[in-house]
Amino acid sequence: MTHATSLGLDSRKLAFWTFIGSECLLFGSLISTYLIYKGKSLVGPYPPEILDIPFTSFSTFDLLMSSLWMVLALAAVQRGDMKWAKVWLFGTALGGLIFLGGQVYEFSSFVHEGLTLQRNIFGATFFVLTGCHGAHVTVGVIWLLTLWVRALQGKLGPEHAMTVEITGLYWHFVDVVWIVIFTLVYLIQ
Amino acid sequence: MSASATGLRSWLTTTDHKRIGLLYFWTAFVFFLVGGLEALVIRAQLAGPNGTLVSAEAFNQLFTMHATTMVFLALMPLTAAFFNYIVPLQIGARDVAFPRLNAFSYWVFLLGGLFMNASFLFGAAPDGGWFGYANLTSKQYSPGLNIDFWLLGLQILGIASLAAGFNFIVTILNLRAPGLKMMRLPVFTWMVLVTQFLIITAFPVITVALVLLMFDRFFGTSFYLPAGGGNPVLWQHLFWIFGHPEVYILILPAMGIVSEVLPTFSRKPLFGYTVVVYSGVLIGFMGWGVWSHHMFSVGLGPIADSFFAATTLLIAIPTGVKIFNWIATLWGGQIRFAAAMKFALGFIAMFIIGGLSGVSHAAPPADLQQTDTYYVVAHIHYVLFGGTVFGLFAGMYYWWPKMTGRLLDERLGNWHFWLTFIGMNLAFFPMHFIGLLGMPRRIYTYGPELGVSTMNLVSTIGAFLIGIAALIFVYNMWRTRRHGAVAGDDPWGGATLEWSISSPPPPHNFDVIPTVASRLPRWSATQLKAIPEGAETAAPVHVPAGSWWPLIAASSLPIMATGAIGRMLPVVLAGVAILIVGIYRWAYEPFEA
Ligand SMILES: [Cu+2]
């Protein structure tokens, strides 16, 4: 499916970059909403009482590492080393799953401590922002597992390097968004 | 199954940009008539003081659905019809970059439009105005399903626009014929490109605004509710950060059409091509920095007000530059007053009036007098009817022969133009005075003591003249099917590539992809490296077979929305399941683009 393109850039990749640009506005709007409403909660729990920075640092580190596994997965696919490609694809997905597990734990413990969507504006903005990010991670995990299964079936080879590269773009983007959220929501309170 | 197949199945599975363009056109045109009908009921209600034709509740639904329909279901998709049909032809491509995604966009648009209008069946059409201000849209003040239909319908429609946006950006950047450099692109294609960038950046913002509203209404959050720590002004910011670029999303394609029509019917290249292109790009950028001019009455403070007043005045400059370029194009040209040209000239005249009234509410003190009155209604209709709709009509007369192979009748076109022109000025010009005399918009009736009764009657007469003109146009389209003059490849002597192929074009558009060496390839025929007759037999062109998956994937969205309306989680989950299956089958079906 390789056509000569005017920019010399794969069309799917170009489309994906425009998609990422669009996603920046999506997360930008959600993050702005969070920041605008910072400190506007009428009742507790307030962020410092409830946010667990050490725990979330671990999640963040896990997601960062999964980005590294993603790079290794792409490199393996590109050189046709499907054995390691399978390992790293699964490792990346596993990193995402661990992150999601952490988020499930975090959400349920917050609810336990009385912070819900409806409780105050911090709860509303926090859950919608991080939930939206979590949904993106979920999509990424499903995507990665799909590639992993296809690799297991022998249907993924170096000729699909572009597909893996685009998956990687998505994964890195989701990771970068998390770094921004982690910084603005958790670190700078 | 080849793309030249006929029958319902071939249309449901088509991925041909020309067919999708026609689907967009007819769907959007029907919505245009529906929105027009809603406007006529509104005008009939307001023809005299203390009108009793419709109730206040029905009136709220009518003006909300009139605007929502016109913006999202008629004008944007009518521009999309031309993006689809014309852009690949103008850049010498065989289709768009992602044909199935293109079909998906259309089906999402159609189904989203039907979902939105299904609200009428429940007597619960959206009634909070097209910009749905918080906290009128809260559960407390709008307990019915009306706002739910609106916010879910708009989210669906946003997906259609976003998908098309990615597709057309890649198409224009990446599928250009050899030699067709960016600064050789036809101005229409350029303006489409700018529009798509605005779409993919503006629609995520309205999506977030709508999602937050959805959480407020469905899950009991307080994003826009002061009682829970929220702020209704956030809605206004998010809505207008989208809303102002949206105005340019509606007008830039029309500017592009006019920039094609004027040169063709003046027999002169567009004056100052580079300036027209760059001012279009500049408008696209500056369109992001003016949104709070819709919010002067909020009381954002002198600094914010001054800033947004200044940026709004500045954005008038690139717009004015374009107008001078169009006028200079006419200067000394051999002008031919075909219907397309009349609408293009009407566009310039009406858009100047709309632009001037727009500048008049760039100044906060003046705006405070005008806001929420009929003055603003007058302004928006000079811009969106006198501007966008006139531009679209120009495009219809201009490209109809390319799309159907037959010319629209010029005599009927003449009637259509003059009735529309007179009708619109009768309908909308008095609204300036009606507004300045103090009649607020969106109120279902008014008393005789306000002194606006006669002008309202004039306005209603004008609206019905527009309606008659629209009927003439419908008759013209109907008649043209059989009796229209056969167009041939190039009835107008156009300069761009779409005129170098047959009308309508074959499924694969170009037997041989042309090589382009100038901005006006057909006006400098020696530069268009046309393949000599019979010198080269083009290799058989592969035309992709259709696909069901775009339609199936698209159908999941209204299913999810229906589940949400009915508070039926299993239906929502069924929609999600269909979407997932649709995406997988789509991704892994054999399909050569
Ligand atoms: Cu504006």
PDB file of C-alpha atoms in Angstrom, chain B residues 38-231:
ATOM      1  CA  GLU B  38     -38.523  26.261  10.672  1.00  0.00           C
ATOM      2  CA  ALA B  39     -37.452  29.819   9.879  1.00  0.00           C
ATOM      3  CA  LEU B  40     -40.689  30.455   7.987  1.00  0.00           C
ATOM      4  CA  VAL B  41     -42.781  29.314  10.957  1.00  0.00           C
ATOM      5  CA  ILE B  42     -40.739  31.636  13.170  1.00  0.00           C
ATOM      6  CA  ARG B  43     -41.334  34.521  10.768  1.00  0.00           C
ATOM      7  CA  ALA B  44     -45.031  33.727  10.482  1.00  0.00           C
ATOM      8  CA  GLN B  45     -45.314  33.847  14.261  1.00  0.00           C
ATOM      9  CA  LEU B  46     -43.545  37.226  14.320  1.00  0.00           C
ATOM     10  CA  ALA B  47     -45.388  38.723  11.314  1.00  0.00           C
ATOM     11  CA  GLY B  48     -47.562  40.782  13.611  1.00  0.00           C
ATOM     12  CA  PRO B  49     -47.627  41.692  17.307  1.00  0.00           C
ATOM     13  CA  ASN B  50     -48.938  39.174  19.831  1.00  0.00           C
ATOM     14  CA  GLY B  51     -48.690  36.287  17.386  1.00  0.00           C
ATOM     15  CA  THR B  52     -50.478  33.109  18.391  1.00  0.00           C
ATOM     16  CA  LEU B  53     -49.403  30.664  15.707  1.00  0.00           C
ATOM     17  CA  VAL B  54     -47.106  28.705  18.013  1.00  0.00           C
ATOM     18  CA  SER B  55     -46.660  28.488  21.765  1.00  0.00           C
ATOM     19  CA  ALA B  56     -43.642  29.901  23.537  1.00  0.00           C
ATOM     20  CA  GLU B  57     -42.316  26.369  24.085  1.00  0.00           C
ATOM     21  CA  ALA B  58     -42.662  25.480  20.412  1.00  0.00           C
ATOM     22  CA  PHE B  59     -41.026  28.775  19.482  1.00  0.00           C
ATOM     23  CA  ASN B  60     -38.020  27.939  21.658  1.00  0.00           C
ATOM     24  CA  GLN B  61     -37.670  24.612  19.885  1.00  0.00           C
ATOM     25  CA  LEU B  62     -38.052  26.240  16.478  1.00  0.00           C
ATOM     26  CA  PHE B  63     -35.317  28.844  16.837  1.00  0.00           C
ATOM     27  CA  THR B  64     -32.978  26.369  18.491  1.00  0.00           C
ATOM     28  CA  MET B  65     -33.486  23.773  15.793  1.00  0.00           C
ATOM     29  CA  HIS B  66     -33.404  26.358  13.003  1.00  0.00           C
ATOM     30  CA  ALA B  67     -29.930  27.484  14.026  1.00  0.00           C
ATOM     31  CA  THR B  68     -28.616  24.059  14.995  1.00  0.00           C
ATOM     32  CA  THR B  69     -29.877  22.590  11.732  1.00  0.00           C
ATOM     33  CA  MET B  70     -28.543  25.377   9.557  1.00  0.00           C
ATOM     34  CA  VAL B  71     -25.081  25.428  11.145  1.00  0.00           C
ATOM     35  CA  PHE B  72     -24.425  21.716  11.689  1.00  0.00           C
ATOM     36  CA  LEU B  73     -26.774  19.904   9.324  1.00  0.00           C
ATOM     37  CA  ALA B  74     -27.060  22.219   6.328  1.00  0.00           C
ATOM     38  CA  LEU B  75     -24.212  24.711   5.825  1.00  0.00           C
ATOM     39  CA  MET B  76     -21.259  22.712   7.122  1.00  0.00           C
ATOM     40  CA  PRO B  77     -22.301  19.548   5.232  1.00  0.00           C
ATOM     41  CA  LEU B  78     -23.041  21.553   2.084  1.00  0.00           C
ATOM     42  CA  THR B  79     -19.482  22.828   2.197  1.00  0.00           C
ATOM     43  CA  ALA B  80     -18.443  19.225   2.874  1.00  0.00           C
ATOM     44  CA  ALA B  81     -20.300  18.172  -0.281  1.00  0.00           C
ATOM     45  CA  PHE B  82     -17.990  20.408  -2.294  1.00  0.00           C
ATOM     46  CA  PHE B  83     -14.905  19.370  -0.320  1.00  0.00           C
ATOM     47  CA  ASN B  84     -15.733  15.815  -1.253  1.00  0.00           C
ATOM     48  CA  TYR B  85     -16.662  16.274  -4.835  1.00  0.00           C
ATOM     49  CA  ILE B  86     -14.274  19.008  -5.931  1.00  0.00           C
ATOM     50  CA  VAL B  87     -11.072  18.889  -3.871  1.00  0.00           C
ATOM     51  CA  PRO B  88      -9.746  15.553  -5.185  1.00  0.00           C
ATOM     52  CA  LEU B  89     -10.516  16.725  -8.727  1.00  0.00           C
ATOM     53  CA  GLN B  90      -8.763  20.042  -8.177  1.00  0.00           C
ATOM     54  CA  ILE B  91      -5.608  18.388  -6.893  1.00  0.00           C
ATOM     55  CA  GLY B  92      -5.542  15.677  -9.529  1.00  0.00           C
ATOM     56  CA  ALA B  93      -6.207  12.767  -7.173  1.00  0.00           C
ATOM     57  CA  ARG B  94      -8.241   9.613  -7.671  1.00  0.00           C
ATOM     58  CA  ASP B  95      -9.904   9.812  -4.274  1.00  0.00           C
ATOM     59  CA  VAL B  96      -9.339  11.138  -0.780  1.00  0.00           C
ATOM     60  CA  ALA B  97      -6.576   9.698   1.389  1.00  0.00           C
ATOM     61  CA  PHE B  98      -8.923   7.482   3.433  1.00  0.00           C
ATOM     62  CA  PRO B  99     -11.999   6.583   1.372  1.00  0.00           C
ATOM     63  CA  ARG B 100     -13.650   4.452   4.033  1.00  0.00           C
ATOM     64  CA  LEU B 101     -13.117   7.076   6.722  1.00  0.00           C
ATOM     65  CA  ASN B 102     -14.808   9.474   4.322  1.00  0.00           C
ATOM     66  CA  ALA B 103     -17.847   7.208   4.060  1.00  0.00           C
ATOM     67  CA  PHE B 104     -17.812   6.910   7.854  1.00  0.00           C
ATOM     68  CA  SER B 105     -17.934  10.725   8.181  1.00  0.00           C
ATOM     69  CA  TYR B 106     -20.973  10.904   5.942  1.00  0.00           C
ATOM     70  CA  TRP B 107     -22.902   8.169   7.746  1.00  0.00           C
ATOM     71  CA  VAL B 108     -22.124   9.653  11.134  1.00  0.00           C
ATOM     72  CA  PHE B 109     -23.374  13.015   9.889  1.00  0.00           C
ATOM     73  CA  LEU B 110     -26.579  11.529   8.460  1.00  0.00           C
ATOM     74  CA  LEU B 111     -27.346   9.433  11.535  1.00  0.00           C
ATOM     75  CA  GLY B 112     -26.445  12.263  13.917  1.00  0.00           C
ATOM     76  CA  GLY B 113     -28.787  14.589  12.026  1.00  0.00           C
ATOM     77  CA  LEU B 114     -31.587  12.050  12.145  1.00  0.00           C
ATOM     78  CA  PHE B 115     -30.981  11.482  15.856  1.00  0.00           C
ATOM     79  CA  MET B 116     -31.152  15.202  16.559  1.00  0.00           C
ATOM     80  CA  ASN B 117     -34.397  15.562  14.595  1.00  0.00           C
ATOM     81  CA  ALA B 118     -35.938  12.428  16.109  1.00  0.00           C
ATOM     82  CA  SER B 119     -36.399  14.637  19.162  1.00  0.00           C
ATOM     83  CA  PHE B 120     -39.429  16.163  17.399  1.00  0.00           C
ATOM     84  CA  LEU B 121     -41.164  12.779  17.573  1.00  0.00           C
ATOM     85  CA  PHE B 122     -40.969  12.977  21.357  1.00  0.00           C
ATOM     86  CA  GLY B 123     -42.073  16.592  21.416  1.00  0.00           C
ATOM     87  CA  ALA B 124     -38.689  17.288  22.954  1.00  0.00           C
ATOM     88  CA  ALA B 125     -36.672  19.113  20.324  1.00  0.00           C
ATOM     89  CA  PRO B 126     -33.736  21.076  21.755  1.00  0.00           C
ATOM     90  CA  ASP B 127     -34.936  24.420  23.097  1.00  0.00           C
ATOM     91  CA  GLY B 128     -31.969  26.073  24.769  1.00  0.00           C
ATOM     92  CA  GLY B 129     -30.724  28.093  21.811  1.00  0.00           C
ATOM     93  CA  TRP B 130     -27.973  26.976  19.482  1.00  0.00           C
ATOM     94  CA  PHE B 131     -25.321  28.125  21.937  1.00  0.00           C
ATOM     95  CA  GLY B 132     -27.141  26.416  24.816  1.00  0.00           C
ATOM     96  CA  TYR B 133     -26.035  28.695  27.635  1.00  0.00           C
ATOM     97  CA  ALA B 134     -25.490  27.262  31.075  1.00  0.00           C
ATOM     98  CA  ASN B 135     -27.291  27.224  33.417  1.00  0.00           C
ATOM     99  CA  LEU B 136     -30.456  27.302  31.321  1.00  0.00           C
ATOM    100  CA  THR B 137     -29.392  23.862  30.125  1.00  0.00           C
ATOM    101  CA  SER B 138     -29.125  22.457  33.646  1.00  0.00           C
ATOM    102  CA  LYS B 139     -31.412  19.691  34.851  1.00  0.00           C
ATOM    103  CA  GLN B 140     -33.142  22.215  37.087  1.00  0.00           C
ATOM    104  CA  TYR B 141     -34.229  24.581  34.309  1.00  0.00           C
ATOM    105  CA  SER B 142     -34.436  22.048  31.450  1.00  0.00           C
ATOM    106  CA  PRO B 143     -35.691  18.853  33.010  1.00  0.00           C
ATOM    107  CA  GLY B 144     -36.915  17.301  29.731  1.00  0.00           C
ATOM    108  CA  LEU B 145     -35.032  15.303  27.132  1.00  0.00           C
ATOM    109  CA  ASN B 146     -34.615  18.349  24.860  1.00  0.00           C
ATOM    110  CA  ILE B 147     -31.095  19.279  25.943  1.00  0.00           C
ATOM    111  CA  ASP B 148     -30.060  15.613  26.093  1.00  0.00           C
ATOM    112  CA  PHE B 149     -30.930  15.203  22.422  1.00  0.00           C
ATOM    113  CA  TRP B 150     -29.007  18.347  21.646  1.00  0.00           C
ATOM    114  CA  LEU B 151     -25.803  17.553  23.508  1.00  0.00           C
ATOM    115  CA  LEU B 152     -25.682  13.936  22.333  1.00  0.00           C
ATOM    116  CA  GLY B 153     -26.545  14.864  18.739  1.00  0.00           C
ATOM    117  CA  LEU B 154     -23.832  17.520  18.628  1.00  0.00           C
ATOM    118  CA  GLN B 155     -21.230  15.109  19.976  1.00  0.00           C
ATOM    119  CA  ILE B 156     -22.086  12.664  17.193  1.00  0.00           C
ATOM    120  CA  LEU B 157     -21.895  15.373  14.553  1.00  0.00           C
ATOM    121  CA  GLY B 158     -18.557  16.521  15.939  1.00  0.00           C
ATOM    122  CA  ILE B 159     -17.103  13.079  15.292  1.00  0.00           C
ATOM    123  CA  ALA B 160     -18.185  13.302  11.650  1.00  0.00           C
ATOM    124  CA  SER B 161     -16.478  16.667  11.233  1.00  0.00           C
ATOM    125  CA  LEU B 162     -13.299  15.581  13.013  1.00  0.00           C
ATOM    126  CA  ALA B 163     -12.919  12.418  10.941  1.00  0.00           C
ATOM    127  CA  ALA B 164     -13.434  14.405   7.755  1.00  0.00           C
ATOM    128  CA  GLY B 165     -10.970  17.011   8.992  1.00  0.00           C
ATOM    129  CA  PHE B 166      -8.089  14.550   9.383  1.00  0.00           C
ATOM    130  CA  ASN B 167      -8.953  13.016   6.046  1.00  0.00           C
ATOM    131  CA  PHE B 168      -8.978  16.228   4.037  1.00  0.00           C
ATOM    132  CA  ILE B 169      -5.841  17.662   5.599  1.00  0.00           C
ATOM    133  CA  VAL B 170      -3.935  14.541   4.575  1.00  0.00           C
ATOM    134  CA  THR B 171      -5.622  14.474   1.170  1.00  0.00           C
ATOM    135  CA  ILE B 172      -4.663  18.043   0.347  1.00  0.00           C
ATOM    136  CA  LEU B 173      -1.160  17.829   1.749  1.00  0.00           C
ATOM    137  CA  ASN B 174      -0.301  14.404   0.440  1.00  0.00           C
ATOM    138  CA  LEU B 175      -2.267  13.518  -2.710  1.00  0.00           C
ATOM    139  CA  ARG B 176      -1.432  16.474  -4.911  1.00  0.00           C
ATOM    140  CA  ALA B 177      -0.607  15.769  -8.537  1.00  0.00           C
ATOM    141  CA  PRO B 178       3.050  16.071  -9.522  1.00  0.00           C
ATOM    142  CA  GLY B 179       4.036  19.716  -9.826  1.00  0.00           C
ATOM    143  CA  LEU B 180       1.051  20.973  -7.860  1.00  0.00           C
ATOM    144  CA  LYS B 181       2.976  22.857  -5.205  1.00  0.00           C
ATOM    145  CA  MET B 182       1.147  24.356  -2.248  1.00  0.00           C
ATOM    146  CA  MET B 183       1.277  27.830  -3.777  1.00  0.00           C
ATOM    147  CA  ARG B 184      -0.252  26.464  -6.965  1.00  0.00           C
ATOM    148  CA  LEU B 185      -3.293  25.022  -5.217  1.00  0.00           C
ATOM    149  CA  PRO B 186      -6.624  26.479  -6.259  1.00  0.00           C
ATOM    150  CA  VAL B 187      -7.842  28.989  -3.661  1.00  0.00           C
ATOM    151  CA  PHE B 188     -10.894  26.854  -2.911  1.00  0.00           C
ATOM    152  CA  THR B 189      -8.672  23.935  -1.934  1.00  0.00           C
ATOM    153  CA  TRP B 190      -6.535  26.282   0.147  1.00  0.00           C
ATOM    154  CA  MET B 191      -9.524  27.561   2.049  1.00  0.00           C
ATOM    155  CA  VAL B 192     -10.727  23.982   2.582  1.00  0.00           C
ATOM    156  CA  LEU B 193      -7.358  23.183   4.112  1.00  0.00           C
ATOM    157  CA  VAL B 194      -7.533  26.119   6.516  1.00  0.00           C
ATOM    158  CA  THR B 195     -11.109  25.162   7.376  1.00  0.00           C
ATOM    159  CA  GLN B 196     -10.091  21.606   8.232  1.00  0.00           C
ATOM    160  CA  PHE B 197      -7.382  22.835  10.573  1.00  0.00           C
ATOM    161  CA  LEU B 198      -9.979  24.973  12.308  1.00  0.00           C
ATOM    162  CA  ILE B 199     -12.319  21.983  12.534  1.00  0.00           C
ATOM    163  CA  ILE B 200      -9.802  19.619  14.098  1.00  0.00           C
ATOM    164  CA  THR B 201      -8.787  22.225  16.657  1.00  0.00           C
ATOM    165  CA  ALA B 202     -12.188  23.762  17.441  1.00  0.00           C
ATOM    166  CA  PHE B 203     -14.315  20.635  17.703  1.00  0.00           C
ATOM    167  CA  PRO B 204     -12.379  19.038  20.575  1.00  0.00           C
ATOM    168  CA  VAL B 205     -13.176  22.134  22.631  1.00  0.00           C
ATOM    169  CA  ILE B 206     -16.939  21.962  22.043  1.00  0.00           C
ATOM    170  CA  THR B 207     -16.720  18.238  22.688  1.00  0.00           C
ATOM    171  CA  VAL B 208     -15.265  18.892  26.121  1.00  0.00           C
ATOM    172  CA  ALA B 209     -17.915  21.550  26.776  1.00  0.00           C
ATOM    173  CA  LEU B 210     -20.642  19.069  25.831  1.00  0.00           C
ATOM    174  CA  VAL B 211     -19.089  16.219  27.819  1.00  0.00           C
ATOM    175  CA  LEU B 212     -19.001  18.383  30.932  1.00  0.00           C
ATOM    176  CA  LEU B 213     -22.655  19.328  30.339  1.00  0.00           C
ATOM    177  CA  MET B 214     -23.432  15.656  29.898  1.00  0.00           C
ATOM    178  CA  PHE B 215     -21.815  14.884  33.245  1.00  0.00           C
ATOM    179  CA  ASP B 216     -23.844  17.644  34.869  1.00  0.00           C
ATOM    180  CA  ARG B 217     -27.092  16.310  33.443  1.00  0.00           C
ATOM    181  CA  PHE B 218     -26.475  12.578  33.606  1.00  0.00           C
ATOM    182  CA  PHE B 219     -24.188  12.103  36.584  1.00  0.00           C
ATOM    183  CA  GLY B 220     -24.988  15.004  38.849  1.00  0.00           C
ATOM    184  CA  THR B 221     -21.717  16.950  38.681  1.00  0.00           C
ATOM    185  CA  SER B 222     -21.652  20.755  38.983  1.00  0.00           C
ATOM    186  CA  PHE B 223     -19.339  21.952  36.227  1.00  0.00           C
ATOM    187  CA  TYR B 224     -21.708  24.766  35.304  1.00  0.00           C
ATOM    188  CA  LEU B 225     -23.650  25.028  38.564  1.00  0.00           C
ATOM    189  CA  PRO B 226     -22.599  27.719  41.066  1.00  0.00           C
ATOM    190  CA  ALA B 227     -24.357  25.871  43.897  1.00  0.00           C
ATOM    191  CA  GLY B 228     -21.790  23.084  43.565  1.00  0.00           C
ATOM    192  CA  GLY B 229     -18.742  25.310  43.030  1.00  0.00           C
ATOM    193  CA  GLY B 230     -18.991  25.466  39.234  1.00  0.00           C
ATOM    194  CA  ASN B 231     -19.354  28.494  37.010  1.00  0.00           C
TER     195      ASN B 231
END
